[in-house]
Coordinates of C-alpha atoms and ligand atoms in Angstrom, one line a residue:
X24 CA -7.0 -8.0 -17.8
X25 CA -7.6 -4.2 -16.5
X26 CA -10.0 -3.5 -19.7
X27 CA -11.9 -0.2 -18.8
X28 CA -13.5 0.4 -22.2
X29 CA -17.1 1.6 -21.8
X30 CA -16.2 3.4 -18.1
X31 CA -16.5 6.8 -17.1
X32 CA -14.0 7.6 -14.3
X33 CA -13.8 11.0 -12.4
X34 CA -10.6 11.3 -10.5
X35 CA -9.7 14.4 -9.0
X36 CA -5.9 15.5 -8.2
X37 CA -5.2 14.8 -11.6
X38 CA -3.2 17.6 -12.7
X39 CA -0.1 16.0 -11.0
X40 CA 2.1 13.4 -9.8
X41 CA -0.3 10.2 -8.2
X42 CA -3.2 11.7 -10.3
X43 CA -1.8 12.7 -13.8
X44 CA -0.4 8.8 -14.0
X45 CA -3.7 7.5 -13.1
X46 CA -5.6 9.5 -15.4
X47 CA -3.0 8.7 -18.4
X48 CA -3.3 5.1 -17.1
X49 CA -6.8 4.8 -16.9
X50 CA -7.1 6.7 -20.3
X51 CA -4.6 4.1 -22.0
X52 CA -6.7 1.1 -20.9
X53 CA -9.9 2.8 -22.7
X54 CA -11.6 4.6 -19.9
X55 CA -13.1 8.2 -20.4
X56 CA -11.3 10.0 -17.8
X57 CA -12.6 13.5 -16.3
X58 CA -10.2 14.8 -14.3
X59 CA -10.1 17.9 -12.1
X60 CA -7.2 20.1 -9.7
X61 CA -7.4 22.9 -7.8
X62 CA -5.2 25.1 -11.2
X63 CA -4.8 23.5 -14.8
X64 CA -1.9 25.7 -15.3
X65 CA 0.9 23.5 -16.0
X66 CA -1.3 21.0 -18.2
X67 CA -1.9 23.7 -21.3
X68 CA 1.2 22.8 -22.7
X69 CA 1.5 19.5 -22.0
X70 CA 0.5 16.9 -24.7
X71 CA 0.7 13.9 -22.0
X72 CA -3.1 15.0 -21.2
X73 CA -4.3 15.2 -24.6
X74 CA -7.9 13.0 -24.6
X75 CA -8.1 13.9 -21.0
X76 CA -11.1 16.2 -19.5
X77 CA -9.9 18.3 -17.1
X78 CA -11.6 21.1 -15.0
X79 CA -10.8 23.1 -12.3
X80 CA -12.3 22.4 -8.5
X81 CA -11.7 22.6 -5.2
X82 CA -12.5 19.6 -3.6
X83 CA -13.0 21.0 -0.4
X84 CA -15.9 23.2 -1.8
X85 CA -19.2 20.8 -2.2
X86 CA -20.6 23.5 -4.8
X87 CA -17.6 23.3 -7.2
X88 CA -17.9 19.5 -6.3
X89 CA -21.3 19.3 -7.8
X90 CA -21.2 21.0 -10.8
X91 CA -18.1 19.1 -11.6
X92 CA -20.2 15.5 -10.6
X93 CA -23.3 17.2 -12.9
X94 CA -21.3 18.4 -15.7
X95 CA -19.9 14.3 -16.3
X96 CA -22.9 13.3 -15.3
X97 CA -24.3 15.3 -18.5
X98 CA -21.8 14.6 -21.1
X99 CA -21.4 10.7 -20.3
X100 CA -24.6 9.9 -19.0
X101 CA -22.7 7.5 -15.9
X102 CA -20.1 7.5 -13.8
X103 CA -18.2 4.2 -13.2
X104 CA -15.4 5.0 -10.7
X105 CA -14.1 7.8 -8.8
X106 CA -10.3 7.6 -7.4
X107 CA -10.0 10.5 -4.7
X108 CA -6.2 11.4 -5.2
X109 CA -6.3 15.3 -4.7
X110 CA -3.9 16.0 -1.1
X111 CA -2.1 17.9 0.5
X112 CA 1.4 17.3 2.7
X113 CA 2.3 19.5 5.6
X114 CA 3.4 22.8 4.9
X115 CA 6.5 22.6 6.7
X116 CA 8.5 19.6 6.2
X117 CA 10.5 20.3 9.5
X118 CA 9.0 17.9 12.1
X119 CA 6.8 20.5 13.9
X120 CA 5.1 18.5 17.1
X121 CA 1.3 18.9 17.0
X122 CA 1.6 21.7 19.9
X123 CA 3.6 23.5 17.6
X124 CA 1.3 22.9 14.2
X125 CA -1.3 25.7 13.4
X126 CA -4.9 25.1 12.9
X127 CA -4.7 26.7 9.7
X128 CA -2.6 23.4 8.6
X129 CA -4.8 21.1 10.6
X130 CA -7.7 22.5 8.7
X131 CA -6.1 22.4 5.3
X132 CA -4.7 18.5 5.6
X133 CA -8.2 17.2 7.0
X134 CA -10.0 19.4 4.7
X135 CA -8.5 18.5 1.5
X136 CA -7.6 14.7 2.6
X137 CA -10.3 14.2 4.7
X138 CA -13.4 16.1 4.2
X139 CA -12.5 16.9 0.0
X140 CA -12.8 12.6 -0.1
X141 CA -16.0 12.1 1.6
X142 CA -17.2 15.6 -0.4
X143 CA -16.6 13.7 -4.2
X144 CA -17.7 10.2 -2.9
X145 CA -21.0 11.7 -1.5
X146 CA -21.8 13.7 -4.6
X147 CA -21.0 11.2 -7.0
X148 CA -22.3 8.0 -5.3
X149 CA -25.8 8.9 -6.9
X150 CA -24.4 8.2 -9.6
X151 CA -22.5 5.0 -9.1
X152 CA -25.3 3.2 -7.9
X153 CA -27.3 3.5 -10.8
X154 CA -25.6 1.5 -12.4
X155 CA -22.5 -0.1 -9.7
X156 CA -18.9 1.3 -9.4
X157 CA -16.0 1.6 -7.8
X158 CA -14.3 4.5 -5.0
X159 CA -10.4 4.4 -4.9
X160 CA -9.0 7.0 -1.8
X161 CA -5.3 7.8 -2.1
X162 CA -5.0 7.0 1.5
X163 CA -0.8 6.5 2.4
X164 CA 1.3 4.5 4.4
X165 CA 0.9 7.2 7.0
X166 CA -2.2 6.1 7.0
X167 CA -1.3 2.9 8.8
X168 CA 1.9 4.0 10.7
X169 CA 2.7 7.4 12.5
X170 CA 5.8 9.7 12.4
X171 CA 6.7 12.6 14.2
X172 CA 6.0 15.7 13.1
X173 CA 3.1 14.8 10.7
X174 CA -0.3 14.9 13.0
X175 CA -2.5 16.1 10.5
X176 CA -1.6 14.2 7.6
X177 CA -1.3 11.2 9.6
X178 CA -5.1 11.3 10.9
X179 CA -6.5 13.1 7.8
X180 CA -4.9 9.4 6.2
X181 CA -5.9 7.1 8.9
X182 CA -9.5 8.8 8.4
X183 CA -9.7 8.1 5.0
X184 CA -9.3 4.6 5.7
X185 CA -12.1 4.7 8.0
X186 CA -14.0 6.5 5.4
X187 CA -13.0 3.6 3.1
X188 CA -14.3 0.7 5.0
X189 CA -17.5 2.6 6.4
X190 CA -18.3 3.2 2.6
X191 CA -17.3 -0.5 1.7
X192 CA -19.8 -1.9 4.5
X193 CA -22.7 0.7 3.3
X194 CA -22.9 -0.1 -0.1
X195 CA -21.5 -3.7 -0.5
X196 CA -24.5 -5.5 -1.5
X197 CA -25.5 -1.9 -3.7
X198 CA -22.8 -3.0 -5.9
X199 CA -20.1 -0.1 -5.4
X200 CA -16.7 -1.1 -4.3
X201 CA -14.7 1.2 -2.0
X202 CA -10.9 0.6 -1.5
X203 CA -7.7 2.5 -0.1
X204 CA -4.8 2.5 -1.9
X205 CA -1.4 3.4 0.8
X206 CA 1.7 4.8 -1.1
X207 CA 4.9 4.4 -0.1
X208 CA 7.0 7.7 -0.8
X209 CA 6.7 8.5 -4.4
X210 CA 9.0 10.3 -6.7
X211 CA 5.9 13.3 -7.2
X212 CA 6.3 17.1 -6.4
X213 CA 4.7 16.4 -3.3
X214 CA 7.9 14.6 -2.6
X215 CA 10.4 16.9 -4.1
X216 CA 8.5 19.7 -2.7
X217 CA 9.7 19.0 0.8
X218 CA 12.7 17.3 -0.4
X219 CA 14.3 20.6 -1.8
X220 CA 13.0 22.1 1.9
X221 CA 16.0 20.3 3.5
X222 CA 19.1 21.6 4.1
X223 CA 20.5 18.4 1.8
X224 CA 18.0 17.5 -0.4
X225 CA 20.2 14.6 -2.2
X226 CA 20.8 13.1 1.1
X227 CA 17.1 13.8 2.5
X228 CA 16.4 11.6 -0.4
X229 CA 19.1 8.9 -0.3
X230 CA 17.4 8.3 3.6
X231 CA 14.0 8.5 2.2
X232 CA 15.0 5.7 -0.4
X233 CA 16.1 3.6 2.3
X234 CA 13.4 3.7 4.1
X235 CA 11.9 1.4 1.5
X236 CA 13.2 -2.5 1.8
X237 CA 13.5 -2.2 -2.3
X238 CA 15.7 0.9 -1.9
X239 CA 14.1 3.6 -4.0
X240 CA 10.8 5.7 -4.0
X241 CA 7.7 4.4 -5.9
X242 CA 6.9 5.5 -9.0
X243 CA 3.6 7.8 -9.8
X244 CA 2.6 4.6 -12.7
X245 CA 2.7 1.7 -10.0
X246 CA 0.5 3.4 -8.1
X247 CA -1.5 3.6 -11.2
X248 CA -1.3 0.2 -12.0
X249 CA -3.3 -0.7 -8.6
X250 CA -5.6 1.8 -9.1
X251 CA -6.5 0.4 -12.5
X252 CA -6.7 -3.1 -11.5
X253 CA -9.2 -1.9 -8.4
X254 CA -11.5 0.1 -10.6
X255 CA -11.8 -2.9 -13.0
X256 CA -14.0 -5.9 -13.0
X257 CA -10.9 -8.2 -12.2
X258 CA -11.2 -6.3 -8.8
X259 CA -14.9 -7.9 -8.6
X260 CA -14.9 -9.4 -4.6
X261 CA -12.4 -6.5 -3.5
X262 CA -14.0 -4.2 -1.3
X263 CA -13.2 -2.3 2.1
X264 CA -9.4 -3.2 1.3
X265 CA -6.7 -1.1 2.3
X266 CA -3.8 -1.6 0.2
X267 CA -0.2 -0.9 0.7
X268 CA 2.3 -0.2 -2.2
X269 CA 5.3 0.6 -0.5
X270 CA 8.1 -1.2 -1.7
X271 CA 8.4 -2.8 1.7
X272 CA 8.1 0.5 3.9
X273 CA 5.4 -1.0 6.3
X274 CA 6.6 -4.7 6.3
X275 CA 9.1 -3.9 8.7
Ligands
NAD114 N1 3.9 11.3 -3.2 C1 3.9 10.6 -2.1 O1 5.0 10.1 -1.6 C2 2.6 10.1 -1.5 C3 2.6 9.1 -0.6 C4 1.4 8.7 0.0 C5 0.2 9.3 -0.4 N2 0.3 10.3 -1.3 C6 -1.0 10.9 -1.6 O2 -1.2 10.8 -3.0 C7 -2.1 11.8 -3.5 C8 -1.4 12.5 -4.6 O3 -0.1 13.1 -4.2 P1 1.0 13.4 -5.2 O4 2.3 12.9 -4.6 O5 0.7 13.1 -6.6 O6 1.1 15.0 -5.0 P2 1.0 16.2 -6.0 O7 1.3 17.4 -5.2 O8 1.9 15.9 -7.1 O9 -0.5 16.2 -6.5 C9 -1.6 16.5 -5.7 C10 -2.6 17.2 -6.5 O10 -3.7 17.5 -5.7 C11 -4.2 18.8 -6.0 N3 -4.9 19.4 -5.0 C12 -4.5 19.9 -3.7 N4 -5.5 20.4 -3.1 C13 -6.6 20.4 -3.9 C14 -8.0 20.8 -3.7 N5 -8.4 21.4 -2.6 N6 -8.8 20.5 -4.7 C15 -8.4 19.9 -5.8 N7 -7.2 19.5 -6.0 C16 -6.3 19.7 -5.1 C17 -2.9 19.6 -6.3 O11 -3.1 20.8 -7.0 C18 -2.0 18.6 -7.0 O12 -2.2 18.7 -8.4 C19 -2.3 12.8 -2.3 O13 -3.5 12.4 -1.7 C20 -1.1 12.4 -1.4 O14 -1.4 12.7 0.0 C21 1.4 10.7 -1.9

């Protein structure tokens, strides 16, 4: 159904977790994936990425941005789709009240989350509309509800919602879809990261898990599997949609 043979696909966070699965996803059903990360370290000796085009950005820096939307541009002649997964999570994973968060990590969350997804989309929406595409933002679930302690990640997420509809209106009849995708907890480094912060991290996850009707965290590939579906032509009369896969999290 998903069949992305022929596409050219830029998605950026793809050195781990949300992104690696969608690139390997994406790559599986026949796309040519470019992916980029802020470091490549950890993929040199991994064979997972092998077919995979992977360079090194910062997608809060719109020259790096660029030269990574030329450089595809040049060796594949298109771009098809662009899923904006590269994020950040609060540094501290204590609930710090906004008073007591720093600018630093307000900058960093809405400049990465934020600003880093309307950086790629503007650079590479030349592109898409020569020819129509699709935008996927890795927004999340706190992009829909709010919890304390998580200010900055909760509106850098809410914002790229916004960013996703405002995009979806703009170029709807230009032939470019632009949809969210909202994960639910996922088992990623992201997760684990702040997890193994906690002064139990097995039970910091056991109440994580059941925070999720189904009783477990998501895995990296089902979030994949919706990205996939959204950058393909079964996805067609899908724009401006905002997407929850969350086991559950924010029926409730
Ligand atoms: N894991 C979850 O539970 C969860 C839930 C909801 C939403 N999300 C979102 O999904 C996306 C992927 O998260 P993940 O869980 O796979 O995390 P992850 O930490 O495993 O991967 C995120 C990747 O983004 C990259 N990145 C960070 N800053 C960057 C920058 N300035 N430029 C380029 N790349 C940068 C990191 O190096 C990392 O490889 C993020 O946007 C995150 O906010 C994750």
């Amino acid at each position: 159904m998903n069949d992305l043979t022929g596409k050219v696909i830029l998605v950026t966070g793809a050195a781990s977790g949300i992104g690696a699965a969608t690139c390997f996803k994406l790559r599986d059903l026949g796309a040519t994936v470019s992916g980029c990360d802020l470091s490549l370290v950890p993929l040199k000796t991994e064979s997972r990425f092998e077919g995979l085009r992977m360079e090194t950005v910062d997608v809060r820096d719109p020259e790096q941005v660029q030269a990574f939307v030329d450089l595809v541009v040049e060796r594949h002649e298109r771009i098809d789709a662009v899923v904006n997964c590269a994020g950040v999570a609060p540094t501290s994973y204590t609930t710090l009240m906004t008073h007591e968060t720093t600018h630093h990590d307000w900058d960093q969350q809405i400049g990465v989350n934020l600003t880093g997804t309307y950086t790629v989309s503007r650079a590479a929406l030349p592109a898409l509309l020569v020819q129509g595409g699709a935008i996927v933002n890795i927004s999340s679930i706190m992009g829909l509800i709010a919890t304390a302690g998580a200010s900055a990640y909760t509106a850098s997420k809410a914002g790229v919602l916004g960013l996703t509809r405002s995009m979806a209106v703009e170029y709807a009849t230009s032939g470019v879809r632009v949809n969210a995708v909202c994960p639910g907890y996922i088992d990623t480094p992201m997760v684990h990261t702040g997890l193994s912060r906690s002064d139990d991290p097995a039970a910091a996850l056991r109440l994580l898990e059941l925070l999720h009707p189904m009783g477990r965290l998501g895995e990296p590939s089902e979030i994949a599997d919706v990205v996939a579906w959204l950058v393909s032509d079964s996805a067609s009369f899908v724009t401006g949609a905002t997407i929850p896969v969350d086991g559950g999290y924010t029926a409730i």
